[in-house]
XYZ file of C-alpha atoms in Angstrom:
376
model
C 175.749 302.128 92.047
C 173.961 305.449 91.890
C 170.836 303.492 90.946
C 171.597 301.177 94.058
C 171.017 297.435 92.233
C 174.845 296.382 92.438
C 178.101 296.701 91.113
C 178.910 295.036 87.787
C 180.973 292.005 87.858
C 183.809 292.614 85.718
C 184.296 290.275 82.734
C 186.605 289.282 80.337
C 186.363 291.674 76.975
C 185.689 289.399 74.044
C 184.153 291.367 70.888
C 184.430 294.409 69.801
C 181.744 296.137 71.453
C 183.122 295.378 74.969
C 186.032 296.440 73.661
C 184.019 300.242 72.399
C 182.199 300.140 76.023
C 185.617 299.861 77.712
C 187.105 302.757 76.136
C 189.455 300.986 74.604
C 188.817 301.169 70.972
C 187.003 304.337 68.940
C 183.180 303.239 68.310
C 185.221 304.037 64.737
C 186.478 301.019 64.637
C 183.942 298.950 65.133
C 182.701 297.733 62.794
C 186.160 296.513 60.792
C 187.151 294.927 64.780
C 184.142 292.834 63.932
C 185.230 291.359 60.630
C 188.620 291.161 62.804
C 187.098 288.449 65.759
C 186.099 286.247 62.784
C 189.086 284.789 62.328
C 191.127 285.763 65.810
C 190.466 285.638 68.809
C 189.756 287.970 71.699
C 190.513 288.275 74.501
C 190.803 290.899 77.188
C 190.582 289.320 81.787
C 189.519 291.877 84.585
C 193.453 291.582 85.268
C 194.418 292.581 81.859
C 192.762 295.514 81.955
C 193.030 296.597 85.187
C 196.439 296.823 83.877
C 196.196 299.225 80.801
C 196.903 302.876 80.537
C 193.610 303.723 79.145
C 195.866 308.013 78.859
C 197.828 306.420 76.512
C 198.097 305.551 73.685
C 200.636 303.504 73.196
C 200.239 302.211 75.930
C 202.842 298.713 75.608
C 199.429 296.368 77.687
C 197.219 297.640 75.648
C 199.379 297.071 72.486
C 199.525 292.526 73.773
C 195.826 292.815 73.720
C 193.655 295.489 72.465
C 192.883 293.589 68.502
C 193.922 296.646 65.915
C 192.974 296.374 61.982
C 196.299 296.290 60.883
C 195.449 292.321 62.042
C 193.784 291.347 58.774
C 196.176 292.315 56.739
C 198.790 289.322 55.700
C 202.378 289.861 54.005
C 203.754 288.071 51.984
C 206.801 286.876 54.014
C 204.277 285.577 57.522
C 202.994 282.074 57.667
C 200.082 279.991 59.233
C 201.919 277.767 61.005
C 204.975 279.416 61.896
C 207.340 277.582 63.658
C 205.988 274.089 61.877
C 203.964 272.290 64.400
C 201.923 270.288 61.746
C 204.765 268.266 60.150
C 206.373 267.198 63.226
C 202.756 265.811 64.582
C 202.796 261.915 65.033
C 199.199 261.778 66.879
C 196.733 264.648 67.779
C 198.220 266.869 70.546
C 201.615 266.160 70.466
C 204.829 267.702 68.417
C 207.896 266.351 68.064
C 210.319 268.205 67.132
C 213.789 268.153 68.780
C 214.808 264.177 69.620
C 214.570 264.441 73.732
C 211.563 266.328 74.241
C 208.079 267.074 72.941
C 205.116 269.532 73.063
C 201.364 268.058 74.068
C 198.550 270.494 73.704
C 195.804 269.753 75.924
C 193.260 272.330 74.650
C 193.862 275.428 72.456
C 191.973 278.504 75.169
C 193.754 280.850 76.386
C 192.248 283.096 78.953
C 193.612 286.398 76.547
C 194.632 286.210 73.279
C 198.153 287.774 72.637
C 197.952 290.070 69.538
C 201.073 288.885 67.935
C 200.909 284.532 68.750
C 202.102 282.314 66.430
C 199.495 279.789 66.926
C 196.753 282.373 66.365
C 195.312 280.216 63.546
C 194.730 277.289 65.501
C 193.488 279.128 69.283
C 190.044 279.923 70.287
C 187.279 280.124 72.810
C 186.424 277.179 70.385
C 189.067 275.283 73.163
C 190.314 272.469 70.866
C 190.132 270.828 73.917
C 191.393 267.073 73.077
C 187.850 263.907 74.003
C 189.739 261.070 76.010
C 190.362 259.194 74.017
C 193.068 261.437 72.154
C 194.272 262.184 75.702
C 194.735 259.155 76.147
C 196.790 257.686 72.687
C 199.039 261.755 73.103
C 199.957 260.299 76.569
C 200.208 256.527 74.879
C 202.816 258.360 72.763
C 204.781 259.879 75.287
C 205.218 256.259 77.068
C 206.311 254.577 73.457
C 208.862 257.154 72.886
C 212.246 256.734 75.499
C 213.633 259.113 73.863
C 211.787 262.020 74.778
C 213.213 263.006 78.227
C 210.768 266.283 79.177
C 207.027 266.282 78.114
C 206.014 270.140 77.496
C 202.364 271.674 78.039
C 201.066 274.339 76.053
C 198.805 274.720 73.349
C 196.252 277.075 73.648
C 196.899 277.516 77.974
C 197.639 273.967 79.676
C 196.458 276.514 83.166
C 192.849 276.743 81.247
C 192.191 273.270 82.103
C 190.164 272.272 85.752
C 193.609 270.983 88.552
C 191.274 267.235 88.216
C 192.092 266.912 84.541
C 195.238 268.841 84.813
C 195.927 266.537 87.966
C 195.421 263.430 85.834
C 197.782 264.750 82.154
C 200.416 265.083 85.815
C 199.955 261.407 86.726
C 200.096 259.745 83.527
C 203.162 261.555 82.668
C 204.846 261.010 86.301
C 204.384 257.527 85.917
C 206.269 256.374 82.303
C 209.845 256.122 83.900
C 211.873 257.168 80.637
C 210.213 260.656 81.330
C 212.762 263.392 83.413
C 211.531 266.820 83.133
C 207.696 268.352 83.291
C 207.190 271.728 81.811
C 204.713 273.471 81.741
C 203.992 277.323 79.344
C 200.875 279.260 80.845
C 200.047 283.186 81.039
C 197.585 282.579 83.620
C 199.603 284.591 86.517
C 199.913 287.005 85.661
C 196.735 287.451 83.085
C 194.398 285.233 85.692
C 195.846 285.092 88.313
C 192.276 284.198 90.145
C 192.064 280.832 88.170
C 195.499 279.800 90.455
C 193.217 277.956 93.782
C 195.171 276.221 96.247
C 193.902 273.154 93.935
C 195.893 273.803 90.531
C 198.234 274.516 92.819
C 198.235 271.142 94.783
C 198.064 269.158 91.216
C 201.776 270.824 89.823
C 203.384 269.661 93.152
C 202.300 266.782 93.189
C 204.011 264.455 90.883
C 207.937 264.093 91.560
C 209.394 264.587 88.121
C 211.255 268.027 87.694
C 208.932 270.620 87.028
C 208.990 273.859 85.471
C 206.166 276.172 84.607
C 208.250 278.924 82.136
C 205.488 282.147 82.533
C 204.893 284.528 79.604
C 205.034 288.049 80.320
C 207.294 290.817 78.627
C 206.206 293.760 80.601
C 207.097 294.676 84.263
C 203.842 295.832 84.875
C 202.580 292.824 84.114
C 203.828 291.778 87.497
C 201.058 293.372 89.327
C 200.473 292.453 92.767
C 197.798 289.867 92.207
C 200.259 288.168 89.615
C 203.320 287.863 92.273
C 200.253 286.777 94.572
C 199.538 284.330 92.070
C 203.143 282.581 91.626
C 203.818 282.865 95.942
C 201.136 280.141 95.151
C 203.198 277.661 92.960
C 205.985 278.345 93.948
C 204.091 277.571 98.097
C 204.201 274.319 96.251
C 207.377 273.244 94.933
C 206.542 274.224 90.952
C 210.206 275.663 89.693
C 209.587 278.887 87.494
C 210.553 280.373 84.679
C 210.309 283.199 82.284
C 208.840 283.383 78.573
C 209.534 287.329 76.354
C 208.732 287.838 73.110
C 210.968 291.031 71.598
C 208.463 293.126 70.665
C 207.873 296.583 69.303
C 206.034 298.975 71.136
C 206.852 297.084 74.684
C 210.229 296.201 75.265
C 211.829 296.986 72.669
C 214.111 299.227 74.433
C 216.928 298.416 77.076
C 215.328 299.956 79.265
C 212.195 297.696 78.535
C 213.560 294.840 78.913
C 215.615 295.302 82.287
C 212.845 296.409 83.928
C 211.082 293.698 82.208
C 213.837 290.671 83.949
C 213.587 292.044 86.864
C 210.474 292.458 87.435
C 210.328 288.342 86.304
C 213.335 288.177 89.033
C 212.254 289.950 92.091
C 208.906 287.102 91.517
C 211.276 284.584 91.543
C 210.611 283.829 87.606
C 213.933 283.201 85.673
C 213.963 284.528 83.107
C 214.348 282.104 80.091
C 214.101 282.449 76.754
C 213.604 286.085 74.688
C 212.455 284.939 71.592
C 212.108 286.818 68.313
C 209.119 287.556 66.843
C 207.309 284.443 64.863
C 205.718 285.363 61.555
C 202.109 284.896 62.209
C 199.727 286.326 60.167
C 199.086 289.816 60.775
C 201.943 290.440 63.543
C 203.693 292.992 61.465
C 203.633 296.210 63.133
C 205.460 294.008 66.475
C 208.282 293.421 64.801
C 211.741 294.590 65.816
C 215.150 293.340 63.143
C 216.816 290.711 65.088
C 219.849 293.059 64.291
C 218.227 296.369 66.589
C 217.565 293.052 69.220
C 221.149 292.162 69.385
C 222.305 296.007 69.958
C 219.963 295.972 72.700
C 221.424 293.104 74.355
C 224.379 294.224 73.930
C 223.385 297.847 75.912
C 222.237 295.270 78.526
C 225.074 293.290 78.894
C 226.587 294.122 82.291
C 223.857 296.499 83.346
C 222.365 293.120 84.661
C 223.033 290.286 87.205
C 223.689 286.936 85.143
C 221.044 285.705 86.688
C 218.222 288.128 84.804
C 219.777 287.053 80.863
C 218.413 284.866 79.300
C 218.651 283.119 75.609
C 217.233 286.337 72.764
C 216.025 282.413 70.121
C 214.705 282.535 66.630
C 211.790 279.776 65.984
C 212.831 278.455 62.632
C 210.152 278.066 60.118
C 209.925 274.854 59.147
C 210.855 272.831 61.891
C 214.644 273.211 62.196
C 214.330 274.371 66.026
C 215.631 277.415 68.047
C 218.723 279.220 67.400
C 220.904 281.671 69.699
C 220.189 285.299 67.934
C 222.165 286.578 71.112
C 225.158 289.357 70.305
C 229.010 288.078 69.468
C 230.845 289.330 72.446
C 234.569 287.528 71.223
C 236.031 287.480 67.772
C 239.214 285.468 66.697
C 242.698 287.326 66.119
C 245.030 284.192 64.908
C 245.834 281.827 68.350
C 244.242 285.089 69.990
C 239.953 286.171 71.065
C 239.545 290.262 70.948
C 237.505 290.369 73.916
C 234.862 293.105 73.840
C 234.641 294.244 78.126
C 230.783 294.285 78.770
C 231.504 297.272 80.705
C 233.784 299.796 79.074
C 232.961 297.831 75.727
C 236.392 298.675 74.875
C 238.176 295.488 73.626
C 240.178 293.318 75.448
C 243.285 290.974 73.301
C 242.897 287.444 75.153
C 246.033 285.970 74.172
C 246.087 282.286 73.148
C 248.347 279.652 75.261
C 251.837 278.314 73.609
C 250.477 275.322 70.806
C 247.845 276.328 71.541
C 245.576 275.599 67.474
C 244.879 279.292 66.167
C 240.803 279.772 66.256
C 238.755 277.927 64.201
C 241.427 274.936 64.168
C 241.362 271.952 64.453
C 244.001 270.601 68.182
C 246.053 267.794 67.157
C 245.793 264.733 69.282
C 248.689 264.163 71.561
C 251.346 262.203 70.350
C 250.776 258.593 70.590
C 247.041 258.056 70.138
C 244.942 258.180 67.766
C 242.127 261.324 66.127
C 239.227 258.936 69.523
C 241.498 255.674 69.676
C 243.334 254.568 72.244
C 246.788 254.738 73.619
């Protein structure tokens, strides 16, 4: 620095004053954002700050992380628990909505706080870290529930745990015979890649179970060189990588933006897995893309992208009813035939039914001499 003092170490921005100082919000917005910070956590890591184009007022990276006073406006259709975690919590830290899998939330802290987060009412820097007794009770629940074949670590961000604590959790889960799969969901590789240390990778690679890490990213620029380097460390440890995104207004709501995102994922050997319709958490309306528009965007992508780049477009239904596919339909029944839209020419093509086949929507009759499901 000009005065000879050492340069300031990059730091995570956590309040309005820091955002103003960094040039990310105007000074006049500070009072409102201070009020907002009392309700919803703020955190922009140095890695995220480095991705933001301050010359672009509509920068898609800033839009995901920089708070806006509009977040304090809650619409009637918005819910504090839009995916209904609470009614499906048998013990603290566990959410069991689906018969064969359950969530484990060992903490509620994240390296960054997305402005559209569906758990924004509960996540924050205080952490919500399960106590040793609470964690052991949650792990005991998994051991005592044989219908559950997949444990999904989420939160918060499980990669905010120390390698030692994460390794302990994975060891306990790995010792449960009926568990086949362990999945983790994290923003760390793209938002705090320096946390992906050899010790963390070793902890993740220590299990004999099938382990998948689902990387949350919403824009191609998030796969910057530090993120790609972190992902290489994970791959070398044997961690299989999936990608999860949210369809967001002003971030990725065009065929071009989604194509770039999914291609960036594949280039980093991250398989696009889910594209979520926005969960209607309080104060998130500015991010919502209507379902019809989302379907049209995906329809435009079909045929332009390799099938490896194609995620499932889903809506997590309120009330705990599960994830429903929203992807565009390309086939329409026409008697025993199907009219199928070509993904390259977008023209209808007739797929004839076979002779004797039932019309679409009708059940096939059982073969002669057989009942509906019996033996001959």
